[in-house]
GROMACS .gro file of C-alpha atoms in nm:
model
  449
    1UNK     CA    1   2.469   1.666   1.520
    2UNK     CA    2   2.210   1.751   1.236
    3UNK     CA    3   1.864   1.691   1.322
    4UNK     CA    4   1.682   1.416   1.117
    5UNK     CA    5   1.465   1.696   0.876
    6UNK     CA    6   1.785   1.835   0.764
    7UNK     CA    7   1.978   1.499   0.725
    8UNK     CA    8   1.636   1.371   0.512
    9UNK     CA    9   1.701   1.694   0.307
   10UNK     CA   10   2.085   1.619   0.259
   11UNK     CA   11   2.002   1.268   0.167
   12UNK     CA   12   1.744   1.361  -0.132
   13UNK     CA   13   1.947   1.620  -0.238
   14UNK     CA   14   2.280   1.420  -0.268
   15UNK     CA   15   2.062   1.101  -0.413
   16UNK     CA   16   2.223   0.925  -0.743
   17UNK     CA   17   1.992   0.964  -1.039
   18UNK     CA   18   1.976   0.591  -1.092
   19UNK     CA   19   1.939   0.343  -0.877
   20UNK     CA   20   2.154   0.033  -0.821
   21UNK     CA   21   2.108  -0.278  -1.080
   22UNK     CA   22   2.055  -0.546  -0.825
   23UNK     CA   23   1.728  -0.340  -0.726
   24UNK     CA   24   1.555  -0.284  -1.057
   25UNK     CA   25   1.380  -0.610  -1.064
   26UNK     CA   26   1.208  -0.499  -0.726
   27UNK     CA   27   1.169  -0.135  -0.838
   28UNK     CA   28   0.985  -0.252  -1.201
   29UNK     CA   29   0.788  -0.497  -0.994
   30UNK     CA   30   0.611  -0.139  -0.810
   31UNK     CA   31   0.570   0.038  -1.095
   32UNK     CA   32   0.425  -0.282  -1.288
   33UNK     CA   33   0.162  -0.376  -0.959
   34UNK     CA   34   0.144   0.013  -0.900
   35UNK     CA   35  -0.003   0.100  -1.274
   36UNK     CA   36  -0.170  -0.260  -1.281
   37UNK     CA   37  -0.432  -0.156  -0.978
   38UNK     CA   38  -0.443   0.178  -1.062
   39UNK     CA   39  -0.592   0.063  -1.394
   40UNK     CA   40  -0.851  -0.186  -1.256
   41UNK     CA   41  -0.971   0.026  -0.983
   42UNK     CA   42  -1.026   0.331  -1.269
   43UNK     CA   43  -1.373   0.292  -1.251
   44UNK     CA   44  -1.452   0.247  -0.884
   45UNK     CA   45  -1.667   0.524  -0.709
   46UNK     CA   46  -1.432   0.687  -0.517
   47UNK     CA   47  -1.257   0.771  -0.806
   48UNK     CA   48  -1.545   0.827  -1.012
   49UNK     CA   49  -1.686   1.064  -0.793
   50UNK     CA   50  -1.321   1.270  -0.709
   51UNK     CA   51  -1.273   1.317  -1.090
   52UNK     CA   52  -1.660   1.456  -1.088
   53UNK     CA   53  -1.543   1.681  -0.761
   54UNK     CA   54  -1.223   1.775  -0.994
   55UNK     CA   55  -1.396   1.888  -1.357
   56UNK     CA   56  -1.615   2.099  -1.134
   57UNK     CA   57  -1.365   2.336  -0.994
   58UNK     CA   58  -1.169   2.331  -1.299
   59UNK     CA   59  -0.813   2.329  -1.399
   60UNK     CA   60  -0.622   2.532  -1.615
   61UNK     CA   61  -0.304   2.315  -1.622
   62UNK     CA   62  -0.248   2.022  -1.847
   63UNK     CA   63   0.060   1.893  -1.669
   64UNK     CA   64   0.008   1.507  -1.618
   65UNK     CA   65  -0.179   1.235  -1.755
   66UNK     CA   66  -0.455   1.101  -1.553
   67UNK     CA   67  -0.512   0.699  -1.585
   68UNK     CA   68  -0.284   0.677  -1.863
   69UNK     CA   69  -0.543   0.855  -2.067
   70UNK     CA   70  -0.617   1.149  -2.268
   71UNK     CA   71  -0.706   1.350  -2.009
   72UNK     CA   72  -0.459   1.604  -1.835
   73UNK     CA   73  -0.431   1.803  -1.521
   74UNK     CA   74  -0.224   2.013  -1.260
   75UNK     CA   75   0.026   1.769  -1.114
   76UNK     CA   76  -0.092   1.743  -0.796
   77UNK     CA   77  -0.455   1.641  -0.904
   78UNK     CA   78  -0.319   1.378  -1.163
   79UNK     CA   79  -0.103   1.280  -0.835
   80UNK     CA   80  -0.427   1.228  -0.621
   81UNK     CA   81  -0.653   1.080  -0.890
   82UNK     CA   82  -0.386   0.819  -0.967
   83UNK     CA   83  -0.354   0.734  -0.595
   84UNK     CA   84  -0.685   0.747  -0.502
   85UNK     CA   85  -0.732   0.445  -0.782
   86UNK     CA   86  -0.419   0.250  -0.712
   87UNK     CA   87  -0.540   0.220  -0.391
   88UNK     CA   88  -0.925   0.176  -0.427
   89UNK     CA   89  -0.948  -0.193  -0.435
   90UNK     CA   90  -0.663  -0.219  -0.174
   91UNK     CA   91  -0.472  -0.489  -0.425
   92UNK     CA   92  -0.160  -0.266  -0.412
   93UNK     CA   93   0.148  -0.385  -0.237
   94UNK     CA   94   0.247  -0.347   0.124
   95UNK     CA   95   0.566  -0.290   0.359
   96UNK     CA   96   0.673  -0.033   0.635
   97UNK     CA   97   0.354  -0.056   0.789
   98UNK     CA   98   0.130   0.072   0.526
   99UNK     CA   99   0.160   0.103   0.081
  100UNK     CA  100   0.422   0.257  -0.052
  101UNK     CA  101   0.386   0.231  -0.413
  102UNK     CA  102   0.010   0.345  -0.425
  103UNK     CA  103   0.201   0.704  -0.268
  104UNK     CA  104   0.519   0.678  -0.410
  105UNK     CA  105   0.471   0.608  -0.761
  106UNK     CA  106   0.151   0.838  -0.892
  107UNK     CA  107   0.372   1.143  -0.676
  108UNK     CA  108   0.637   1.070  -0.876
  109UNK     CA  109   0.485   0.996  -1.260
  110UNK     CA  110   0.278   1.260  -1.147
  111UNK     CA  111   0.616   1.524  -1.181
  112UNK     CA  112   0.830   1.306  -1.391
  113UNK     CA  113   0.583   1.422  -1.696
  114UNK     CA  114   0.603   1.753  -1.597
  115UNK     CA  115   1.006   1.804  -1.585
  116UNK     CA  116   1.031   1.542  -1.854
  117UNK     CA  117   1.236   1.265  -1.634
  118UNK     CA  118   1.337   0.962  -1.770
  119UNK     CA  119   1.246   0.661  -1.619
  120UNK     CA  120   1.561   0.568  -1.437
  121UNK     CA  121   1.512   0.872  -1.249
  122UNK     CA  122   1.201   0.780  -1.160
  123UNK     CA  123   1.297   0.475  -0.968
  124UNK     CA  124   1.584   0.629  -0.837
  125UNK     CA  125   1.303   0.878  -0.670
  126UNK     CA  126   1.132   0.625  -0.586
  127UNK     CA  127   1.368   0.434  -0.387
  128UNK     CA  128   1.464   0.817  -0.188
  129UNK     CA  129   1.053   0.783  -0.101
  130UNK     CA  130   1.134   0.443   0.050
  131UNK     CA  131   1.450   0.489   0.255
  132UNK     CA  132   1.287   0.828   0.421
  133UNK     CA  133   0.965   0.611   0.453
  134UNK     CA  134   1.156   0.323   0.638
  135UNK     CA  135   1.346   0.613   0.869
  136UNK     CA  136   1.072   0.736   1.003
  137UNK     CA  137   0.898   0.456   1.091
  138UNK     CA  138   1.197   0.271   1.221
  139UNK     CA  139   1.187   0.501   1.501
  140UNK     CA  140   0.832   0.445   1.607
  141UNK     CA  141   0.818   0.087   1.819
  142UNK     CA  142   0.439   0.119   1.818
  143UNK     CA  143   0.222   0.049   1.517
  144UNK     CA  144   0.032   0.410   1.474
  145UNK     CA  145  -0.271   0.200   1.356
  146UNK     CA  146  -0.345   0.154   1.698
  147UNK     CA  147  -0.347   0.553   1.777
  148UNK     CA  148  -0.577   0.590   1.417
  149UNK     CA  149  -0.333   0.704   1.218
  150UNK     CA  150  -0.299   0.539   0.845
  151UNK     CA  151   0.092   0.524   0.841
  152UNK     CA  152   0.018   0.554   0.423
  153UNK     CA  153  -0.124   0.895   0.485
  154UNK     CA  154   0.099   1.001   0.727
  155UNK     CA  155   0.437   0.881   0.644
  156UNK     CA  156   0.351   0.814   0.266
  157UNK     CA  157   0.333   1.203   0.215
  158UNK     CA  158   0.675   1.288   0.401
  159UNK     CA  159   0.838   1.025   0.171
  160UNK     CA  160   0.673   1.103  -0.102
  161UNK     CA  161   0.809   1.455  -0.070
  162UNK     CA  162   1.161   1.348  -0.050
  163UNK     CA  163   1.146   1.123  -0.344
  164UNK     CA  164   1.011   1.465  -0.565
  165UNK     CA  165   1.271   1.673  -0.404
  166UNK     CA  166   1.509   1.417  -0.519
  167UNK     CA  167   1.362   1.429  -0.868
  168UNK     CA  168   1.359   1.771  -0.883
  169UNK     CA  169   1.705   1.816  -0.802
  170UNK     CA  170   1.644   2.052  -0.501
  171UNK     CA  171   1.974   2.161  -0.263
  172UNK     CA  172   1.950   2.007   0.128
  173UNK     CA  173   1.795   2.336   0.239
  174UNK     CA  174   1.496   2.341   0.025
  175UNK     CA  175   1.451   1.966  -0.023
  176UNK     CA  176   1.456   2.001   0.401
  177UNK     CA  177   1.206   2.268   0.386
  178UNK     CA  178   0.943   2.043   0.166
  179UNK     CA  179   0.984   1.794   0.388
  180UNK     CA  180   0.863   1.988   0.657
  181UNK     CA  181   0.611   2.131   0.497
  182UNK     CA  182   0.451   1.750   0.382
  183UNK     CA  183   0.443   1.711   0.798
  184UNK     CA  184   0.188   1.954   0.843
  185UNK     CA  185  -0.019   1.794   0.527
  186UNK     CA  186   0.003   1.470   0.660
  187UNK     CA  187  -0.343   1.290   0.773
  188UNK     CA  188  -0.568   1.006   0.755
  189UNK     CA  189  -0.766   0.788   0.997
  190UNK     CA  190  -0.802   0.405   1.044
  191UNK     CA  191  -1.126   0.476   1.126
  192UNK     CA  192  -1.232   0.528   0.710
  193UNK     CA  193  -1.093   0.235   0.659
  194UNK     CA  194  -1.340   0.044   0.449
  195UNK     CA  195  -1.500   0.341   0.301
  196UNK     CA  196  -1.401   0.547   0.020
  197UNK     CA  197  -1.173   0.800   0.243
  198UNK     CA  198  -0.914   0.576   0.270
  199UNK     CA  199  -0.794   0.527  -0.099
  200UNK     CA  200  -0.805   0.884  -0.077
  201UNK     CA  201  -0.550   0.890   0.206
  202UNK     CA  202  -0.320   0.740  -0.094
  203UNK     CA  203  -0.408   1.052  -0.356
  204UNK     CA  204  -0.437   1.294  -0.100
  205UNK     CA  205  -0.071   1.206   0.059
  206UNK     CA  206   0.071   1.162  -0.355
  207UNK     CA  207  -0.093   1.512  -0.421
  208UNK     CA  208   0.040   1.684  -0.080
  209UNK     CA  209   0.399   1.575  -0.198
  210UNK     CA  210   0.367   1.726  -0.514
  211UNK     CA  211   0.231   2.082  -0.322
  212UNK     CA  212   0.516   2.055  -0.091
  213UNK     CA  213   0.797   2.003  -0.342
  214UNK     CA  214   0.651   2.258  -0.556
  215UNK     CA  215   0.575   2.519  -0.275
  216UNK     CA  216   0.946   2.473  -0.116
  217UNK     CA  217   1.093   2.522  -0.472
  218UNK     CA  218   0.936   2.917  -0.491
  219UNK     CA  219   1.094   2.972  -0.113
  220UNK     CA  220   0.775   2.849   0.128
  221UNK     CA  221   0.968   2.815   0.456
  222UNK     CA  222   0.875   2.530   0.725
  223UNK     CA  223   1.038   2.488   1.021
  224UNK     CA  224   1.395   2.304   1.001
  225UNK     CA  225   1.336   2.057   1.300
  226UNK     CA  226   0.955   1.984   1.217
  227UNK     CA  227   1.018   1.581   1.194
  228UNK     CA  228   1.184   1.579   1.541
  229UNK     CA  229   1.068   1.851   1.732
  230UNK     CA  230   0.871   1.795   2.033
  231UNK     CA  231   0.616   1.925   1.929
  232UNK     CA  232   0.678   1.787   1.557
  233UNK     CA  233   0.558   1.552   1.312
  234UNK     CA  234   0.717   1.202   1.480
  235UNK     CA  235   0.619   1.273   1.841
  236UNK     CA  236   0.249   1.429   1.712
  237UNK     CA  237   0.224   1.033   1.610
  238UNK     CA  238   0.376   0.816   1.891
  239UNK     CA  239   0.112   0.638   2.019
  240UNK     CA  240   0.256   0.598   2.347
  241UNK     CA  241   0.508   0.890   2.317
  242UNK     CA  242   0.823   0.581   2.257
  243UNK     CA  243   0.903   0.744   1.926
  244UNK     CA  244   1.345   0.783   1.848
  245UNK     CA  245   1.333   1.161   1.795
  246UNK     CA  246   1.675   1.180   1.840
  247UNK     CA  247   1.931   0.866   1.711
  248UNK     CA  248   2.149   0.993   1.396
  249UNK     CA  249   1.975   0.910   1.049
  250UNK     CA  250   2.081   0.595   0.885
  251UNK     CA  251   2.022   0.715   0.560
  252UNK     CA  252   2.220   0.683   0.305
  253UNK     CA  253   2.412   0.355   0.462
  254UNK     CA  254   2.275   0.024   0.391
  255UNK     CA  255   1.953   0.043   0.185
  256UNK     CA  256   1.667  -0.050   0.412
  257UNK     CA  257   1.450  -0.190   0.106
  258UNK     CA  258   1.702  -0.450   0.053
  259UNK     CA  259   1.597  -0.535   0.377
  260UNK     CA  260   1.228  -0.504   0.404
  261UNK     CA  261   1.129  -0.525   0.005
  262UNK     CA  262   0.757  -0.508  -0.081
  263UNK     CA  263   0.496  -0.750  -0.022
  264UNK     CA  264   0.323  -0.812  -0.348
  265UNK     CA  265  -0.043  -0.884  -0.261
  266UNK     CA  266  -0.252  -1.163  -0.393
  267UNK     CA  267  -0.609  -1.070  -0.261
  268UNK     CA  268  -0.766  -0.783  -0.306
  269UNK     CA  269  -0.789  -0.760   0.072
  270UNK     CA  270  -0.662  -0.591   0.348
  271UNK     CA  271  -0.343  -0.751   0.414
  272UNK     CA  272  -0.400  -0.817   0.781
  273UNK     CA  273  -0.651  -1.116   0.614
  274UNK     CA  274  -0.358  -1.263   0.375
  275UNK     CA  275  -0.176  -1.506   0.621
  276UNK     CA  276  -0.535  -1.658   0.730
  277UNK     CA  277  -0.685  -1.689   0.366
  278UNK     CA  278  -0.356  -1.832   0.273
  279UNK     CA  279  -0.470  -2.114   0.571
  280UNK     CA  280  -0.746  -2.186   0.456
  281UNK     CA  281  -0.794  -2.198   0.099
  282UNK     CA  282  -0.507  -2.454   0.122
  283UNK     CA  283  -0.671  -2.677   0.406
  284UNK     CA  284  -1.010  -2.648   0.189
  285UNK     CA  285  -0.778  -2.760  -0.128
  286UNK     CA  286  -0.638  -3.024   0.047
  287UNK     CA  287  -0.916  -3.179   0.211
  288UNK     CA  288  -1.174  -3.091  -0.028
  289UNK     CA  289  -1.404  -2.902   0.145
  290UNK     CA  290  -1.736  -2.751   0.096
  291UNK     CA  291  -1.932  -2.468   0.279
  292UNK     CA  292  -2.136  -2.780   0.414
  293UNK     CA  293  -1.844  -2.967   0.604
  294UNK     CA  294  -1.696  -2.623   0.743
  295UNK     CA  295  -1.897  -2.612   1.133
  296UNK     CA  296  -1.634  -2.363   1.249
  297UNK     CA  297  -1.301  -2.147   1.181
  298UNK     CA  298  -1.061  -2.035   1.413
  299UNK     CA  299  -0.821  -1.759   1.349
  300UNK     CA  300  -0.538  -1.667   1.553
  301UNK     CA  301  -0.430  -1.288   1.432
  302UNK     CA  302  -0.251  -1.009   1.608
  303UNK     CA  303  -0.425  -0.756   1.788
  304UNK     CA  304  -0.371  -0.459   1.540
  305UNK     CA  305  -0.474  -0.689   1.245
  306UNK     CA  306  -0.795  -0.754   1.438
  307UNK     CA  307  -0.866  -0.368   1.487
  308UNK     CA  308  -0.810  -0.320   1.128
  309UNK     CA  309  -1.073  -0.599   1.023
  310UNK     CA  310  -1.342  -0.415   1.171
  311UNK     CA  311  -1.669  -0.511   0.927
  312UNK     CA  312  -1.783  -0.828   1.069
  313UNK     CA  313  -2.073  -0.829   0.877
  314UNK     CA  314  -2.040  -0.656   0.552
  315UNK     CA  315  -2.296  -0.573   0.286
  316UNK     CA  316  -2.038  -0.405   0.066
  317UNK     CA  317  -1.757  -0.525  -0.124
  318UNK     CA  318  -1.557  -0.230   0.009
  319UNK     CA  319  -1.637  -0.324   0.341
  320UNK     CA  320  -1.598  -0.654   0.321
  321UNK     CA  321  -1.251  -0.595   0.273
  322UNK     CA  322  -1.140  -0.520   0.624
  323UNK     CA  323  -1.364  -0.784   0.718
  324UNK     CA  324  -1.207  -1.167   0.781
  325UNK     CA  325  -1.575  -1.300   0.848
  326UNK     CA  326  -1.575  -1.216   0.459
  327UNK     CA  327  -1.218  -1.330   0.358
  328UNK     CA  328  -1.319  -1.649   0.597
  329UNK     CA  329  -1.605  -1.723   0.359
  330UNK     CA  330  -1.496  -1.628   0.018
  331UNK     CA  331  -1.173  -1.865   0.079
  332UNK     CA  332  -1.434  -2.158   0.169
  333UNK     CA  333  -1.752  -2.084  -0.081
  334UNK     CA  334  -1.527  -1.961  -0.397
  335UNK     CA  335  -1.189  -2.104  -0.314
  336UNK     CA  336  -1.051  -1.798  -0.412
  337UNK     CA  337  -1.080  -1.449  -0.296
  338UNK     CA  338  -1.032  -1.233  -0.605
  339UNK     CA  339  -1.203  -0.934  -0.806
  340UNK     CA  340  -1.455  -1.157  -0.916
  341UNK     CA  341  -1.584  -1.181  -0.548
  342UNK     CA  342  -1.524  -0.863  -0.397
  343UNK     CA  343  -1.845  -0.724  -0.537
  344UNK     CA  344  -2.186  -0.597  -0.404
  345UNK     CA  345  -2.378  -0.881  -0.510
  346UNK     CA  346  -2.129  -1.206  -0.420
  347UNK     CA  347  -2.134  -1.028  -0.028
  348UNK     CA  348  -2.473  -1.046   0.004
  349UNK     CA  349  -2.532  -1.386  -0.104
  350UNK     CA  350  -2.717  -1.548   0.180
  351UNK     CA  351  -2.476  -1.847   0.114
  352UNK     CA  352  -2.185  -1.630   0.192
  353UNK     CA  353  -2.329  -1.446   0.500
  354UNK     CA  354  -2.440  -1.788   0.613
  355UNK     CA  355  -2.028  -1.852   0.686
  356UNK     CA  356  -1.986  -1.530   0.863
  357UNK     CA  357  -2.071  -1.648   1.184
  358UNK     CA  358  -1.876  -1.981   1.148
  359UNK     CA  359  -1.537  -1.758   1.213
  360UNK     CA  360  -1.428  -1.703   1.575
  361UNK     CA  361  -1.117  -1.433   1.597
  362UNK     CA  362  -0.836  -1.464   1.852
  363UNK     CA  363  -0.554  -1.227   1.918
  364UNK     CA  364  -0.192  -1.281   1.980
  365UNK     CA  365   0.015  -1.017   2.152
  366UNK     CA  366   0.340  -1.109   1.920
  367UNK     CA  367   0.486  -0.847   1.683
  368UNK     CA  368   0.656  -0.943   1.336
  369UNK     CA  369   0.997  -0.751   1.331
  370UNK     CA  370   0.906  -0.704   1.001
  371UNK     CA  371   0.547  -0.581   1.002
  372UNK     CA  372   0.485  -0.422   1.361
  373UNK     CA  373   0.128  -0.405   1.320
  374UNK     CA  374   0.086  -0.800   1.260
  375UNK     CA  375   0.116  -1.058   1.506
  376UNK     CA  376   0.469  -1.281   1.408
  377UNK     CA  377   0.257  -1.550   1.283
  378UNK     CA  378  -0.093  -1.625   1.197
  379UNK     CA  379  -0.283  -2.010   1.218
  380UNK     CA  380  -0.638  -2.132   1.140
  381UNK     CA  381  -0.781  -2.417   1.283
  382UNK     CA  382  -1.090  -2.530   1.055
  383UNK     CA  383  -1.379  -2.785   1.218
  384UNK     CA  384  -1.529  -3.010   1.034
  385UNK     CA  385  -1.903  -3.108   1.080
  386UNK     CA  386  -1.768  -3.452   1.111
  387UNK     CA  387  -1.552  -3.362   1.392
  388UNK     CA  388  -1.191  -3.327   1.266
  389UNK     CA  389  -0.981  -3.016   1.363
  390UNK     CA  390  -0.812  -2.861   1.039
  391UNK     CA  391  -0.444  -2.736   1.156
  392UNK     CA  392  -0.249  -2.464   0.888
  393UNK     CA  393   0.015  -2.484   1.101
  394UNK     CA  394   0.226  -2.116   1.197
  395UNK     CA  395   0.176  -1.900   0.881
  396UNK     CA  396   0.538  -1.673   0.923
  397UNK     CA  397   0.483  -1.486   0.534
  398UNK     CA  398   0.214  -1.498   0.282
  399UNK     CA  399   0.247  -1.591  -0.076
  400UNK     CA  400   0.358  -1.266  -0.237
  401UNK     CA  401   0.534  -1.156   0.071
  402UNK     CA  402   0.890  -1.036   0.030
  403UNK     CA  403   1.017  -1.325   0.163
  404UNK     CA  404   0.795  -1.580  -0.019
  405UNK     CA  405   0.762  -1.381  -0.334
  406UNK     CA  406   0.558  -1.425  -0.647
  407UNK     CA  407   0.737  -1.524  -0.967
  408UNK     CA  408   0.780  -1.281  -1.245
  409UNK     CA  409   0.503  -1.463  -1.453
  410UNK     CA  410   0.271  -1.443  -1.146
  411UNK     CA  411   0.294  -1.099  -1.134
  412UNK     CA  412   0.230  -1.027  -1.458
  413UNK     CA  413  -0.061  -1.233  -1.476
  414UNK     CA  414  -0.175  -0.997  -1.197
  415UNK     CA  415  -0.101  -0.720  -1.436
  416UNK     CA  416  -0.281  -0.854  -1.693
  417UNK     CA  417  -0.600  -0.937  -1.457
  418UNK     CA  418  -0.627  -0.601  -1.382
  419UNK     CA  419  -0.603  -0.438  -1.709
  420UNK     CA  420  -0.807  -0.654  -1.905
  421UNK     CA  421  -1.108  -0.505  -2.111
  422UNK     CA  422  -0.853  -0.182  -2.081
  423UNK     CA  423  -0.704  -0.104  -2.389
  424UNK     CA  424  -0.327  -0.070  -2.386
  425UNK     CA  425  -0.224  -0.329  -2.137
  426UNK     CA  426   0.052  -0.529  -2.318
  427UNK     CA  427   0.263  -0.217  -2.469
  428UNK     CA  428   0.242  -0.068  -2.133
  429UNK     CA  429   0.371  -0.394  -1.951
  430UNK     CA  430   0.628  -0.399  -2.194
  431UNK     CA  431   0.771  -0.061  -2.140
  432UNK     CA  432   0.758  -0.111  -1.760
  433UNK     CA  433   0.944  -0.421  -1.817
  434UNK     CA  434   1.223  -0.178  -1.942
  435UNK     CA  435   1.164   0.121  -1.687
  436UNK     CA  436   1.505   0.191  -1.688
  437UNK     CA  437   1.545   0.258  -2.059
  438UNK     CA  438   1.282   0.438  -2.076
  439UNK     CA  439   1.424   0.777  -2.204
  440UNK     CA  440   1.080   1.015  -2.096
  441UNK     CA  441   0.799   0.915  -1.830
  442UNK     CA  442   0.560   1.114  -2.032
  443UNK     CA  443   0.561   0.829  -2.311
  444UNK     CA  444   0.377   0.514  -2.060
  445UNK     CA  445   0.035   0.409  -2.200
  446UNK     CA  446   0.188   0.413  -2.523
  447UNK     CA  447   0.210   0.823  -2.499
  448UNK     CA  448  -0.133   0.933  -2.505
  449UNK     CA  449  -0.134   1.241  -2.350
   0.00000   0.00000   0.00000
C-alpha cells in the first residue's frame, strides 16, 4: 500500500491544471477575500516592521510583487509578506481547523509570477493545497489547538507545498520529497495568538512552501514516509497520540472542499467569537438595547474556543481579538464589530471596558463535525437590568459560514471595505471576478510590477 507522503506526491503531480466549473465561484470568492485583507492589513505593524526586517538583509531577486505594488522580491519573501498581511487583522476566511487562503493563496501568487501561470492554474493549485490540507487533518480526531499547535502553521505549510508542486508541474517523487521537506518547516504556537507572531505563522508557512517546492525541484531529499512515520510530521502533532497514520489517502476521490467550503468571515475577530456576536448583536437589534439595560451576558462556547479567547481584558486591538469580553462589548456599545472598532483607542474606552466584566463564559464539551475545535453550537443568554433573560437560541453556523454564506454583493462590499483609500481596488476586483481568464498572474493590481 503507498504510504500517505507518496500518495500526496502522486496526487499533486497527476492534478488537472484547471479546476472544475461548479467550484470557481468558491475558488474566486478566496482569492477576492484573500487579496481584500491582505490589502487592508498592508499597513499594520507586523507587517510594517517584517518588510523593515526584509530591506535590511537585502534581496537580490525581483521575482514577485509584494502588496500588489511596485515593489519586488525573492518568492518566498513576497510569499511571507503577503501572508503575514492577509492574516494580520485575522478577517481572512476559515475551514479545516485553521485559514487556508491567508497560506494558500500568497504561496501560490507568490510562484505563479515567477513561472508566469495563468490564473486557472492558480486555482487549480489552490484547490491541490486544500484537498492535502483536509487529508491531513481528517486523520487527527483532536483539535491540535489544544496541544498549541496553530493547525495554519502547521498544516497550512504541508498544503501549501503540494499546491506549488502542483503548479510547478513536479513528478510524484519530487512533489513527495517537498512535501516532506514542508514537515520539518512546519511551526507555530497558539500561545502568540493575539500578538504579532501569529499572522506570521500565515507568511512564514506561505514562504516555507515556496523553499520546499523550490529546494525539492534542485534534488533536496526528505524522507519518503515523513507525514506518517512514527516519528513523523502527523504523530509529532496528535495531541493525544489518536492520529490515522495509516488508512489509504482519499485523495483524489470526492473533493473534500465541496464538502467543507470556506467560512467567509464577517468580523475581524477570531472566529471562535462569530457564533456569539452573531447572538447578540441580533438580540440588541431586536430589543433595542443599550450598554445601560445590558446587567449581564452569558456565553455558552466550546472548550477549545474558550482557550483560544484568552485576553479577557485587552488594551490592544490585536488583543482584543481573541478576547469575547471585547467582541461581548463591541456587539452591545457599537452594534457592530468591524475595523472601525478594532483599534487602540475604541478598546480602551472606559465605556467599553466597563462591559468586560458583564460577560460570564461557559464551556460545552460538544464538537462540530465540521469545525473540531468549536463546540456544535454556541447560545447567549443576555440580562436585562430590568430583569428579562435574552435567549439567541442554538447558533449551529454563523453568517458567512459555508453553510449560511454571504451573497456575492456582500462579499464584495467586504472587498471594497478593505481596499478603500487603496488605489486600484475596482480593476483588481474585476479581474478576480474573472480569475479563470486571466491569461498571466503577474498582471493583478492592474500589472504594476
Amino acid at each position: 500500500m503507498t504510504g500517505l507522503t507518496q500518495a500526496i506526491g502522486a496526487y499533486a503531480a497527476s492534478a488537472p491544471q484547471a479546476p472544475p466549473d461548479d467550484l470557481l465561484p468558491l475558488l474566486r470568492g478566496a482569492f477576492i477575500d484573500t487579496l481584500g485583507t491582505m490589502v487592508a492589513g498592508r499597513e499594520e505593524p507586523a507587517v510594517t516592521l517584517l518588510r523593515a526586517q526584509l530591506a535590511e538583509r537585502g534581496s537580490t531577486a525581483a521575482e514577485a510583487s509584494v502588496l500588489l505594488g511596485a515593489e519586488r522580491a525573492h518568492a518566498a519573501d513576497a510569499a511571507l509578506v503577503n501572508g503575514t498581511a492577509a492574516h494580520a487583522l485575522d478577517y481572512d476566511d476559515v475551514a479545516l481547523g485553521g485559514h487556508p487562503s491567508t497560506v494558500l493563496v500568497p504561496a501560490i501568487l507568490a510562484e505563479a509570477e515567477r513561472i508566469g501561470a495563468s490564473g486557472a492554474r492558480a486555482m487549480a493549485a489552490y484547490l491541490v493545497g486544500y484537498e492535502v490540507w483536509a487529508e491531513l487533518i481528517a486523520r487527527e480526531p483532536d483539535p491540535l489547538h489544544e496541544k498549541g499547535w496553530h493547525p495554519t502553521a502547521v498544516f497550512g505549510t504541508v498544503g501549501a507545498a503540494a499546491a506549488l508542486a502542483a503548479l510547478h508541474g513536479l513528478d510524484a517523487s519530487r512533489a513527495a520529497q517537498a512535501v516532506a521537506l514542508a514537515g520539518s518547516l512546519a511551526g507555530g504556537l497558539v500561545a502568540n495568538f493575539g500578538s504579532m507572531t501569529k499572522p506570521l505563522h500565515a507568511g512564514r508557512a506561505a514562504a516555507s512552501a515556496v523553499e520546499a517546492v523550490r529546494l525539492a525541484a534542485r534534488g533536496f531529499t526528505a524522507s519518503s514516509d515523513a507525514m506518517e512515520h512514527h516519528a513523523g510530521f502527523l504523530a509529532a502533532l496528535s495531541p493525544k497520540g489518536r492520529v490515522d497514520r495509516d488508512a489509504p489517502a482519499r485523495l483524489g476521490e470526492a473533493l473534500r472542499i465541496r464538502e467543507t467550503g470556506l467560512n467567509v468571515k464577517r468580523y475581524p475577530m477570531c472566529y471562535a467569537t462569530h457564533r456569539t456576536i452573531d447572538g447578540v448583536l441580533e438580540l440588541v437589534a431586536r430589543h433595542d438595547l443599550r450598554a445601560a439595560d445590558v446587567a449581564a451576558v452569558e456565553a455558552h462556547i466550546g472548550v477549545t474556543q474558550a482557550s483560544m479567547l484568552r485576553n479577557h481584558a485587552p488594551r490592544t486591538g490585536l488583543e482584543a481579538k481573541f478576547s469575547l469580553e471585547f467582541a461581548v462589548a463591541s456587539a452591545v456599545m457599537a452594534r457592530r464589530v468591524g475595523l472601525a472598532e478594532l483599534t487602540d483607542g475604541f478598546v480602551t474606552q472606559p465605556e467599553v471596558r466597563a462591559l468586560f466584566p458583564k460577560l460570564r463564559i461557559t464551556t460545552r464539551d460538544t464538537r462540530c463535525p465540521l469545525e473540531p475545535a468549536f463546540a456544535e453550537t454556541d447560545r447567549v443568554l443576555l440580562h436585562t437590568t430590568r430583569g428579562d433573560v435574552l435567549d439567541s437560541g442554538e447558533i449551529r453556523f454563523p453568517r458567512g459560514a459555508a453553510q449560511n454564506p454571504l451573497e456575492e454583493t456582500e462579499l464584495h462590499a467586504k472587498f471594497a471595505d478593505c481596499t478603500r483609500g487603496w488605489n486600484g481596488g475596482g480593476a483588481l476586483l474585476d479581474q478576480l471576478a474573472r480569475l479563470e481568464t486571466l491569461p498571466a498572474i503577474a498582471t493583478l493590481g492592474g500589472g504594476r510590477v
